[in-house]
Amino acid sequence: MKKIFAIVCFCCLHVLLHAQSDSIDYKWRKKMSYKIGEGEVWSTDGLENFYVSKNGLINKYDSVGTLKFSQSIKSLGRMTQMIPVNTMKLVHFSEEQQTLCYFDNTLSAMSDCIELSDKGIVNAVLVSASNQPNKIWVLDNLNSKLVLLGLDNQRQPQEILNLRGVLDIENISQIVEKNSRLYLLDREKGAYIFDLYGSLLEFIPKKSIQQLDANEQTLFTLEGNSLYIRSLQTGESFSVKLPVEGVYELVYRNRCFFFRTDSAVHKFELQFSE
C-alpha cells in the first residue's frame, strides 16, 4: 500500500518533534521554478504571486507562472528590496536613493515616492512588511534603530531604539514580522525574537542561520543544506534536507517554501507521512 502524505501544516508538529529527524518520513513536492539572474530582486505575496526585477522592469507572475504585468522602474534607482505589504500594494525600496515607492496589484504607480530622510531616517538598509495595516519596518543602520513607519503619513512612527547598545546587535541581515512577533537575524550571533512593543522574547544563539521565516506556531531556518523546523512554544526542533542544492534565500507562504539558488527560485510543498 502506498504511504499517504499530508502537506505540512504543523498542527502535528509536536509529534514530529519527538521523533529523530533521520526517522521522519517526508518528501518534497515541486510546484514551480522561476528563472532568476544574479543581482535580481524577487518576492512573493499572500496569493503566491511572484515578483522579480529584470532589466529595469518589475515582472509579476501568478501562482502557476503566467506573466500578468510588467512595469518599468528605471527612474527609481537601484532596487534593494521588493516588499508586498499586501496583495494590493508592493513597495520598492532603494537604499541608493533612500526612497520607498508603491505599486498597486497591476504594478501601476500609486503615489509619489517617500523620501526616508523626511521621516528622520538617516541610513535605511533594510525594510520589512508589517501585519499592522499600511505599515512597514525600516532599519536605520546609522542610528541603530527600527522604525515602524505608517505609509499613510497619519500616524507617529513607532521606534525600537539603540539596538547595538541594548542587545549588542551589529549586523542585522533580515527583519521579519509574523503574527505579533518580530524576528531579527544577525548571522554572526543568531536570531532575536521580539514582541511588537520591542521587548525581547527569546534569543536563539546560532551562527549557522542564513535566513529565516515563520508562521503562527513555527520558526523555519535555513542552515547549510537543511531546513530546521522549530516550535515557537516548546523550542524543540528537527531538520529536513533541502530538495535542491545551493539555496541561500527562504520564504514561506501558504504551506509552500520558496528557495532561491543562483539561477532560479523553486517552489515546493513539504509533505510528511501520516
PDB file of C-alpha atoms in Angstrom:
ATOM      1  CA  MET A   1       0.000   0.000   0.000  1.00  0.00           C
ATOM      2  CA  LYS A   2       1.301   3.436  -0.859  1.00  0.00           C
ATOM      3  CA  LYS A   3       2.070   5.701   2.036  1.00  0.00           C
ATOM      4  CA  ILE A   4      -0.261   8.661   2.428  1.00  0.00           C
ATOM      5  CA  PHE A   5       1.491  12.025   2.693  1.00  0.00           C
ATOM      6  CA  ALA A   6      -0.018  15.177   4.178  1.00  0.00           C
ATOM      7  CA  ILE A   7       1.071  18.670   3.176  1.00  0.00           C
ATOM      8  CA  VAL A   8       2.855  20.103   6.161  1.00  0.00           C
ATOM      9  CA  CYS A   9       0.544  22.297   8.232  1.00  0.00           C
ATOM     10  CA  PHE A  10       2.456  21.852  11.532  1.00  0.00           C
ATOM     11  CA  CYS A  11      -0.688  21.073  13.535  1.00  0.00           C
ATOM     12  CA  CYS A  12       1.047  17.777  14.312  1.00  0.00           C
ATOM     13  CA  LEU A  13       4.382  19.469  14.922  1.00  0.00           C
ATOM     14  CA  HIS A  14       4.695  18.196  18.494  1.00  0.00           C
ATOM     15  CA  VAL A  15       4.541  14.600  17.247  1.00  0.00           C
ATOM     16  CA  LEU A  16       7.260  15.166  14.667  1.00  0.00           C
ATOM     17  CA  LEU A  17       9.480  16.960  17.156  1.00  0.00           C
ATOM     18  CA  HIS A  18       9.629  13.888  19.382  1.00  0.00           C
ATOM     19  CA  ALA A  19      10.968  11.776  16.524  1.00  0.00           C
ATOM     20  CA  GLN A  20      14.564  11.689  15.379  1.00  0.00           C
ATOM     21  CA  SER A  21      14.988  13.820  12.241  1.00  0.00           C
ATOM     22  CA  ASP A  22      16.555  10.914  10.343  1.00  0.00           C
ATOM     23  CA  SER A  23      13.488   8.762  11.087  1.00  0.00           C
ATOM     24  CA  ILE A  24      10.895  11.272   9.848  1.00  0.00           C
ATOM     25  CA  ASP A  25       9.321  10.132   6.604  1.00  0.00           C
ATOM     26  CA  TYR A  26       8.913  13.140   4.317  1.00  0.00           C
ATOM     27  CA  LYS A  27       9.127  14.198   0.714  1.00  0.00           C
ATOM     28  CA  TRP A  28       9.286  17.428  -1.230  1.00  0.00           C
ATOM     29  CA  ARG A  29       6.733  18.086  -3.969  1.00  0.00           C
ATOM     30  CA  LYS A  30       7.931  20.570  -6.569  1.00  0.00           C
ATOM     31  CA  LYS A  31       5.303  23.015  -7.820  1.00  0.00           C
ATOM     32  CA  MET A  32       7.141  25.690  -9.815  1.00  0.00           C
ATOM     33  CA  SER A  33      10.504  27.175 -10.753  1.00  0.00           C
ATOM     34  CA  TYR A  34      11.139  30.776 -11.792  1.00  0.00           C
ATOM     35  CA  LYS A  35      14.371  31.703 -13.549  1.00  0.00           C
ATOM     36  CA  ILE A  36      16.314  34.499 -11.891  1.00  0.00           C
ATOM     37  CA  GLY A  37      19.662  36.097 -12.581  1.00  0.00           C
ATOM     38  CA  GLU A  38      22.438  37.191 -10.264  1.00  0.00           C
ATOM     39  CA  GLY A  39      21.646  40.507  -8.598  1.00  0.00           C
ATOM     40  CA  GLU A  40      17.935  40.348  -9.408  1.00  0.00           C
ATOM     41  CA  VAL A  41      15.459  41.012  -6.605  1.00  0.00           C
ATOM     42  CA  TRP A  42      12.369  38.850  -6.030  1.00  0.00           C
ATOM     43  CA  SER A  43       9.428  38.440  -3.695  1.00  0.00           C
ATOM     44  CA  THR A  44       6.095  36.657  -3.346  1.00  0.00           C
ATOM     45  CA  ASP A  45       2.789  37.723  -1.769  1.00  0.00           C
ATOM     46  CA  GLY A  46      -0.008  36.025   0.160  1.00  0.00           C
ATOM     47  CA  LEU A  47      -1.620  34.748  -3.046  1.00  0.00           C
ATOM     48  CA  GLU A  48       1.726  33.267  -4.138  1.00  0.00           C
ATOM     49  CA  ASN A  49       2.113  35.779  -6.944  1.00  0.00           C
ATOM     50  CA  PHE A  50       5.796  36.008  -7.827  1.00  0.00           C
ATOM     51  CA  TYR A  51       7.621  39.302  -8.459  1.00  0.00           C
ATOM     52  CA  VAL A  52      11.081  39.676  -9.971  1.00  0.00           C
ATOM     53  CA  SER A  53      13.155  42.636 -11.155  1.00  0.00           C
ATOM     54  CA  LYS A  54      14.823  42.227 -14.538  1.00  0.00           C
ATOM     55  CA  ASN A  55      16.408  44.701 -16.980  1.00  0.00           C
ATOM     56  CA  GLY A  56      14.823  47.734 -15.315  1.00  0.00           C
ATOM     57  CA  LEU A  57      11.393  46.104 -15.009  1.00  0.00           C
ATOM     58  CA  ILE A  58       9.258  44.511 -12.315  1.00  0.00           C
ATOM     59  CA  ASN A  59       7.514  41.408 -13.669  1.00  0.00           C
ATOM     60  CA  LYS A  60       4.552  39.863 -11.859  1.00  0.00           C
ATOM     61  CA  TYR A  61       3.657  36.194 -12.365  1.00  0.00           C
ATOM     62  CA  ASP A  62       0.641  34.404 -10.933  1.00  0.00           C
ATOM     63  CA  SER A  63       0.861  31.234  -8.845  1.00  0.00           C
ATOM     64  CA  VAL A  64       1.067  28.996 -11.929  1.00  0.00           C
ATOM     65  CA  GLY A  65       3.818  31.027 -13.586  1.00  0.00           C
ATOM     66  CA  THR A  66       1.848  33.128 -16.073  1.00  0.00           C
ATOM     67  CA  LEU A  67       3.221  36.644 -16.626  1.00  0.00           C
ATOM     68  CA  LYS A  68       0.461  39.100 -15.645  1.00  0.00           C
ATOM     69  CA  PHE A  69       2.036  42.584 -15.552  1.00  0.00           C
ATOM     70  CA  SER A  70       5.313  44.419 -16.170  1.00  0.00           C
ATOM     71  CA  GLN A  71       6.366  47.883 -15.064  1.00  0.00           C
ATOM     72  CA  SER A  72       9.454  49.987 -15.720  1.00  0.00           C
ATOM     73  CA  ILE A  73      11.394  51.038 -12.610  1.00  0.00           C
ATOM     74  CA  LYS A  74      14.452  52.581 -14.301  1.00  0.00           C
ATOM     75  CA  SER A  75      13.724  56.043 -12.898  1.00  0.00           C
ATOM     76  CA  LEU A  76      13.546  54.833  -9.269  1.00  0.00           C
ATOM     77  CA  GLY A  77      17.200  53.960  -8.725  1.00  0.00           C
ATOM     78  CA  ARG A  78      18.660  50.569  -7.995  1.00  0.00           C
ATOM     79  CA  MET A  79      16.209  48.313  -6.158  1.00  0.00           C
ATOM     80  CA  THR A  80      17.388  46.851  -2.840  1.00  0.00           C
ATOM     81  CA  GLN A  81      14.199  45.066  -1.781  1.00  0.00           C
ATOM     82  CA  MET A  82      10.709  44.459  -3.110  1.00  0.00           C
ATOM     83  CA  ILE A  83       8.116  44.067  -0.338  1.00  0.00           C
ATOM     84  CA  PRO A  84       4.461  43.047  -0.814  1.00  0.00           C
ATOM     85  CA  VAL A  85       2.712  44.915   2.014  1.00  0.00           C
ATOM     86  CA  ASN A  86      -0.441  43.061   0.993  1.00  0.00           C
ATOM     87  CA  THR A  87      -1.863  41.654  -2.241  1.00  0.00           C
ATOM     88  CA  MET A  88      -2.830  45.182  -3.350  1.00  0.00           C
ATOM     89  CA  LYS A  89       0.381  47.084  -2.575  1.00  0.00           C
ATOM     90  CA  LEU A  90       4.015  46.459  -3.480  1.00  0.00           C
ATOM     91  CA  VAL A  91       6.873  48.535  -2.046  1.00  0.00           C
ATOM     92  CA  HIS A  92      10.069  49.290  -3.987  1.00  0.00           C
ATOM     93  CA  PHE A  93      12.932  50.132  -1.610  1.00  0.00           C
ATOM     94  CA  SER A  94      16.116  51.741  -2.911  1.00  0.00           C
ATOM     95  CA  GLU A  95      18.976  52.007  -0.436  1.00  0.00           C
ATOM     96  CA  GLU A  96      20.824  54.085  -3.025  1.00  0.00           C
ATOM     97  CA  GLN A  97      18.042  56.683  -3.262  1.00  0.00           C
ATOM     98  CA  GLN A  98      16.706  56.221   0.313  1.00  0.00           C
ATOM     99  CA  THR A  99      13.146  56.037  -1.015  1.00  0.00           C
ATOM    100  CA  LEU A 100      10.021  53.911  -0.748  1.00  0.00           C
ATOM    101  CA  CYS A 101       7.828  53.775  -3.873  1.00  0.00           C
ATOM    102  CA  TYR A 102       4.481  51.998  -4.183  1.00  0.00           C
ATOM    103  CA  PHE A 103       2.688  49.986  -6.851  1.00  0.00           C
ATOM    104  CA  ASP A 104      -0.797  48.504  -6.872  1.00  0.00           C
ATOM    105  CA  ASN A 105      -1.716  44.945  -7.849  1.00  0.00           C
ATOM    106  CA  THR A 106      -1.381  45.808 -11.557  1.00  0.00           C
ATOM    107  CA  LEU A 107       2.078  47.358 -10.931  1.00  0.00           C
ATOM    108  CA  SER A 108       0.757  50.871 -11.575  1.00  0.00           C
ATOM    109  CA  ALA A 109       2.498  53.567  -9.517  1.00  0.00           C
ATOM    110  CA  MET A 110       0.260  54.630  -6.629  1.00  0.00           C
ATOM    111  CA  SER A 111       1.742  57.949  -5.480  1.00  0.00           C
ATOM    112  CA  ASP A 112       4.936  59.934  -5.169  1.00  0.00           C
ATOM    113  CA  CYS A 113       7.817  58.126  -3.503  1.00  0.00           C
ATOM    114  CA  ILE A 114       8.510  58.731   0.179  1.00  0.00           C
ATOM    115  CA  GLU A 115      11.894  60.277   0.951  1.00  0.00           C
ATOM    116  CA  LEU A 116      13.041  58.495   4.083  1.00  0.00           C
ATOM    117  CA  SER A 117      15.093  61.495   5.175  1.00  0.00           C
ATOM    118  CA  ASP A 118      11.779  63.336   5.596  1.00  0.00           C
ATOM    119  CA  LYS A 119      10.874  60.723   8.223  1.00  0.00           C
ATOM    120  CA  GLY A 120      14.049  61.228  10.248  1.00  0.00           C
ATOM    121  CA  ILE A 121      15.695  58.111   8.842  1.00  0.00           C
ATOM    122  CA  VAL A 122      19.363  58.711   8.016  1.00  0.00           C
ATOM    123  CA  ASN A 123      20.592  55.436   6.549  1.00  0.00           C
ATOM    124  CA  ALA A 124      17.922  52.823   5.771  1.00  0.00           C
ATOM    125  CA  VAL A 125      19.436  49.464   4.852  1.00  0.00           C
ATOM    126  CA  LEU A 126      16.526  47.010   5.290  1.00  0.00           C
ATOM    127  CA  VAL A 127      12.741  47.120   5.165  1.00  0.00           C
ATOM    128  CA  SER A 128      10.080  44.542   6.010  1.00  0.00           C
ATOM    129  CA  ALA A 129       6.311  44.290   5.775  1.00  0.00           C
ATOM    130  CA  SER A 130       4.214  44.515   8.924  1.00  0.00           C
ATOM    131  CA  ASN A 131       0.969  42.694   9.708  1.00  0.00           C
ATOM    132  CA  GLN A 132      -0.309  46.015  11.007  1.00  0.00           C
ATOM    133  CA  PRO A 133      -2.315  47.711   8.238  1.00  0.00           C
ATOM    134  CA  ASN A 134      -0.402  50.082   5.963  1.00  0.00           C
ATOM    135  CA  LYS A 135       2.850  49.967   7.947  1.00  0.00           C
ATOM    136  CA  ILE A 136       6.388  48.918   7.157  1.00  0.00           C
ATOM    137  CA  TRP A 137       9.511  48.316   9.250  1.00  0.00           C
ATOM    138  CA  VAL A 138      12.648  50.280   8.340  1.00  0.00           C
ATOM    139  CA  LEU A 139      16.101  49.646   9.798  1.00  0.00           C
ATOM    140  CA  ASP A 140      18.101  52.852  10.220  1.00  0.00           C
ATOM    141  CA  ASN A 141      21.614  51.466  10.489  1.00  0.00           C
ATOM    142  CA  LEU A 142      23.375  54.696  11.356  1.00  0.00           C
ATOM    143  CA  ASN A 143      21.049  55.427  14.285  1.00  0.00           C
ATOM    144  CA  SER A 144      20.806  51.739  15.272  1.00  0.00           C
ATOM    145  CA  LYS A 145      17.020  51.799  15.416  1.00  0.00           C
ATOM    146  CA  LEU A 146      13.981  50.122  13.911  1.00  0.00           C
ATOM    147  CA  VAL A 147      11.139  52.358  12.788  1.00  0.00           C
ATOM    148  CA  LEU A 148       7.588  51.135  12.190  1.00  0.00           C
ATOM    149  CA  LEU A 149       6.585  53.626   9.547  1.00  0.00           C
ATOM    150  CA  GLY A 150       2.965  54.384   8.627  1.00  0.00           C
ATOM    151  CA  LEU A 151       2.544  54.579   4.866  1.00  0.00           C
ATOM    152  CA  ASP A 152      -0.472  56.886   5.152  1.00  0.00           C
ATOM    153  CA  ASN A 153       1.518  59.696   6.848  1.00  0.00           C
ATOM    154  CA  GLN A 154      -1.172  59.939   9.517  1.00  0.00           C
ATOM    155  CA  ARG A 155       0.495  58.198  12.439  1.00  0.00           C
ATOM    156  CA  GLN A 156       3.527  58.838  14.590  1.00  0.00           C
ATOM    157  CA  PRO A 157       6.193  56.213  13.828  1.00  0.00           C
ATOM    158  CA  GLN A 158       6.931  53.595  16.487  1.00  0.00           C
ATOM    159  CA  GLU A 159      10.644  53.084  17.207  1.00  0.00           C
ATOM    160  CA  ILE A 160      12.854  50.434  18.781  1.00  0.00           C
ATOM    161  CA  LEU A 161      15.987  52.330  19.778  1.00  0.00           C
ATOM    162  CA  ASN A 162      19.655  51.591  20.440  1.00  0.00           C
ATOM    163  CA  LEU A 163      19.834  48.032  19.104  1.00  0.00           C
ATOM    164  CA  ARG A 164      23.626  47.994  19.376  1.00  0.00           C
ATOM    165  CA  GLY A 165      23.763  49.341  22.900  1.00  0.00           C
ATOM    166  CA  VAL A 166      20.963  47.301  24.449  1.00  0.00           C
ATOM    167  CA  LEU A 167      21.342  43.970  22.651  1.00  0.00           C
ATOM    168  CA  ASP A 168      24.784  44.225  21.056  1.00  0.00           C
ATOM    169  CA  ILE A 169      23.289  43.572  17.620  1.00  0.00           C
ATOM    170  CA  GLU A 170      25.790  44.683  14.999  1.00  0.00           C
ATOM    171  CA  ASN A 171      24.899  43.168  11.632  1.00  0.00           C
ATOM    172  CA  ILE A 172      21.192  42.687  11.051  1.00  0.00           C
ATOM    173  CA  SER A 173      20.687  40.830   7.788  1.00  0.00           C
ATOM    174  CA  GLN A 174      16.929  40.208   7.948  1.00  0.00           C
ATOM    175  CA  ILE A 175      13.755  41.572   9.538  1.00  0.00           C
ATOM    176  CA  VAL A 176      10.524  39.541   9.550  1.00  0.00           C
ATOM    177  CA  GLU A 177       7.243  40.278  11.307  1.00  0.00           C
ATOM    178  CA  LYS A 178       4.832  37.374  11.639  1.00  0.00           C
ATOM    179  CA  ASN A 179       1.856  37.003  13.948  1.00  0.00           C
ATOM    180  CA  SER A 180       2.740  39.587  16.596  1.00  0.00           C
ATOM    181  CA  ARG A 181       6.408  38.594  16.663  1.00  0.00           C
ATOM    182  CA  LEU A 182       9.315  40.490  15.167  1.00  0.00           C
ATOM    183  CA  TYR A 183      12.377  38.475  14.127  1.00  0.00           C
ATOM    184  CA  LEU A 184      15.838  39.980  13.650  1.00  0.00           C
ATOM    185  CA  LEU A 185      18.667  37.876  12.247  1.00  0.00           C
ATOM    186  CA  ASP A 186      22.323  38.588  12.974  1.00  0.00           C
ATOM    187  CA  ARG A 187      24.247  35.892  11.101  1.00  0.00           C
ATOM    188  CA  GLU A 188      27.237  36.334  13.401  1.00  0.00           C
ATOM    189  CA  LYS A 189      25.189  35.726  16.565  1.00  0.00           C
ATOM    190  CA  GLY A 190      21.736  34.275  15.955  1.00  0.00           C
ATOM    191  CA  ALA A 191      18.038  35.107  15.846  1.00  0.00           C
ATOM    192  CA  TYR A 192      16.267  37.596  18.136  1.00  0.00           C
ATOM    193  CA  ILE A 193      12.517  37.372  18.688  1.00  0.00           C
ATOM    194  CA  PHE A 194      10.649  40.459  19.964  1.00  0.00           C
ATOM    195  CA  ASP A 195       7.065  41.351  20.650  1.00  0.00           C
ATOM    196  CA  LEU A 196       5.711  44.326  18.732  1.00  0.00           C
ATOM    197  CA  TYR A 197       6.495  46.687  21.619  1.00  0.00           C
ATOM    198  CA  GLY A 198      10.208  45.947  21.323  1.00  0.00           C
ATOM    199  CA  SER A 199      10.568  43.588  24.306  1.00  0.00           C
ATOM    200  CA  LEU A 200      12.922  40.665  23.708  1.00  0.00           C
ATOM    201  CA  LEU A 201      11.091  37.351  23.999  1.00  0.00           C
ATOM    202  CA  GLU A 202      13.859  34.959  23.030  1.00  0.00           C
ATOM    203  CA  PHE A 203      17.379  34.808  21.629  1.00  0.00           C
ATOM    204  CA  ILE A 204      18.492  31.769  19.618  1.00  0.00           C
ATOM    205  CA  PRO A 205      22.307  31.744  19.670  1.00  0.00           C
ATOM    206  CA  LYS A 206      23.058  30.049  16.344  1.00  0.00           C
ATOM    207  CA  LYS A 207      25.705  31.286  13.926  1.00  0.00           C
ATOM    208  CA  SER A 208      24.613  28.827  11.230  1.00  0.00           C
ATOM    209  CA  ILE A 209      21.308  30.558  10.343  1.00  0.00           C
ATOM    210  CA  GLN A 210      21.410  32.013   6.831  1.00  0.00           C
ATOM    211  CA  GLN A 211      17.768  33.126   6.619  1.00  0.00           C
ATOM    212  CA  LEU A 212      14.512  32.618   8.477  1.00  0.00           C
ATOM    213  CA  ASP A 213      10.755  32.807   8.148  1.00  0.00           C
ATOM    214  CA  ALA A 214       7.834  31.842  10.369  1.00  0.00           C
ATOM    215  CA  ASN A 215       4.128  31.154  10.702  1.00  0.00           C
ATOM    216  CA  GLU A 216       1.856  31.165  13.757  1.00  0.00           C
ATOM    217  CA  GLN A 217       3.455  28.195  15.517  1.00  0.00           C
ATOM    218  CA  THR A 218       6.749  27.588  13.807  1.00  0.00           C
ATOM    219  CA  LEU A 219      10.115  29.134  13.003  1.00  0.00           C
ATOM    220  CA  PHE A 220      11.830  27.985   9.803  1.00  0.00           C
ATOM    221  CA  THR A 221      15.566  28.500   9.466  1.00  0.00           C
ATOM    222  CA  LEU A 222      17.848  27.876   6.520  1.00  0.00           C
ATOM    223  CA  GLU A 223      21.091  26.329   7.760  1.00  0.00           C
ATOM    224  CA  GLY A 224      23.568  24.848   5.299  1.00  0.00           C
ATOM    225  CA  ASN A 225      21.813  22.198   3.220  1.00  0.00           C
ATOM    226  CA  SER A 226      18.970  21.755   5.703  1.00  0.00           C
ATOM    227  CA  LEU A 227      15.698  23.368   6.726  1.00  0.00           C
ATOM    228  CA  TYR A 228      15.226  23.495  10.504  1.00  0.00           C
ATOM    229  CA  ILE A 229      11.655  23.496  11.823  1.00  0.00           C
ATOM    230  CA  ARG A 230      11.310  24.816  15.380  1.00  0.00           C
ATOM    231  CA  SER A 231       8.267  25.006  17.640  1.00  0.00           C
ATOM    232  CA  LEU A 232       7.782  28.532  18.994  1.00  0.00           C
ATOM    233  CA  GLN A 233       6.014  27.086  22.040  1.00  0.00           C
ATOM    234  CA  THR A 234       8.482  24.438  23.180  1.00  0.00           C
ATOM    235  CA  GLY A 235      11.721  25.385  21.402  1.00  0.00           C
ATOM    236  CA  GLU A 236      12.095  21.814  20.100  1.00  0.00           C
ATOM    237  CA  SER A 237      13.209  21.387  16.503  1.00  0.00           C
ATOM    238  CA  PHE A 238      14.058  18.924  13.761  1.00  0.00           C
ATOM    239  CA  SER A 239      15.607  19.261  10.333  1.00  0.00           C
ATOM    240  CA  VAL A 240      14.980  18.022   6.803  1.00  0.00           C
ATOM    241  CA  LYS A 241      17.327  18.054   3.838  1.00  0.00           C
ATOM    242  CA  LEU A 242      16.645  20.708   1.215  1.00  0.00           C
ATOM    243  CA  PRO A 243      15.261  19.493  -2.123  1.00  0.00           C
ATOM    244  CA  VAL A 244      17.814  21.439  -4.189  1.00  0.00           C
ATOM    245  CA  GLU A 245      21.437  22.438  -3.692  1.00  0.00           C
ATOM    246  CA  GLY A 246      22.854  25.926  -3.357  1.00  0.00           C
ATOM    247  CA  VAL A 247      19.868  27.503  -1.557  1.00  0.00           C
ATOM    248  CA  TYR A 248      20.621  30.854   0.084  1.00  0.00           C
ATOM    249  CA  GLU A 249      17.201  32.512   0.442  1.00  0.00           C
ATOM    250  CA  LEU A 250      13.998  31.217   2.026  1.00  0.00           C
ATOM    251  CA  VAL A 251      10.371  32.404   2.035  1.00  0.00           C
ATOM    252  CA  TYR A 252       7.367  30.517   3.478  1.00  0.00           C
ATOM    253  CA  ARG A 253       3.902  31.213   2.065  1.00  0.00           C
ATOM    254  CA  ASN A 254       0.655  29.251   2.447  1.00  0.00           C
ATOM    255  CA  ARG A 255       2.337  25.921   3.230  1.00  0.00           C
ATOM    256  CA  CYS A 256       4.803  26.417   0.384  1.00  0.00           C
ATOM    257  CA  PHE A 257       8.534  27.078   0.584  1.00  0.00           C
ATOM    258  CA  PHE A 258      10.320  29.278  -1.934  1.00  0.00           C
ATOM    259  CA  PHE A 259      14.053  28.512  -2.187  1.00  0.00           C
ATOM    260  CA  ARG A 260      16.436  30.727  -4.137  1.00  0.00           C
ATOM    261  CA  THR A 261      19.557  29.401  -5.840  1.00  0.00           C
ATOM    262  CA  ASP A 262      21.920  31.200  -8.233  1.00  0.00           C
ATOM    263  CA  SER A 263      19.703  30.575 -11.256  1.00  0.00           C
ATOM    264  CA  ALA A 264      16.124  30.115 -10.011  1.00  0.00           C
ATOM    265  CA  VAL A 265      13.551  30.375  -7.257  1.00  0.00           C
ATOM    266  CA  HIS A 266      11.996  26.960  -6.629  1.00  0.00           C
ATOM    267  CA  LYS A 267       8.568  26.488  -5.047  1.00  0.00           C
ATOM    268  CA  PHE A 268       7.987  23.289  -3.020  1.00  0.00           C
ATOM    269  CA  GLU A 269       5.490  21.739  -0.661  1.00  0.00           C
ATOM    270  CA  LEU A 270       6.818  19.664   2.233  1.00  0.00           C
ATOM    271  CA  GLN A 271       4.826  16.521   2.903  1.00  0.00           C
ATOM    272  CA  PHE A 272       5.042  14.103   5.826  1.00  0.00           C
ATOM    273  CA  SER A 273       3.670  10.572   6.029  1.00  0.00           C
ATOM    274  CA  GLU A 274       0.584  10.147   8.137  1.00  0.00           C
TER     275      GLU A 274
END
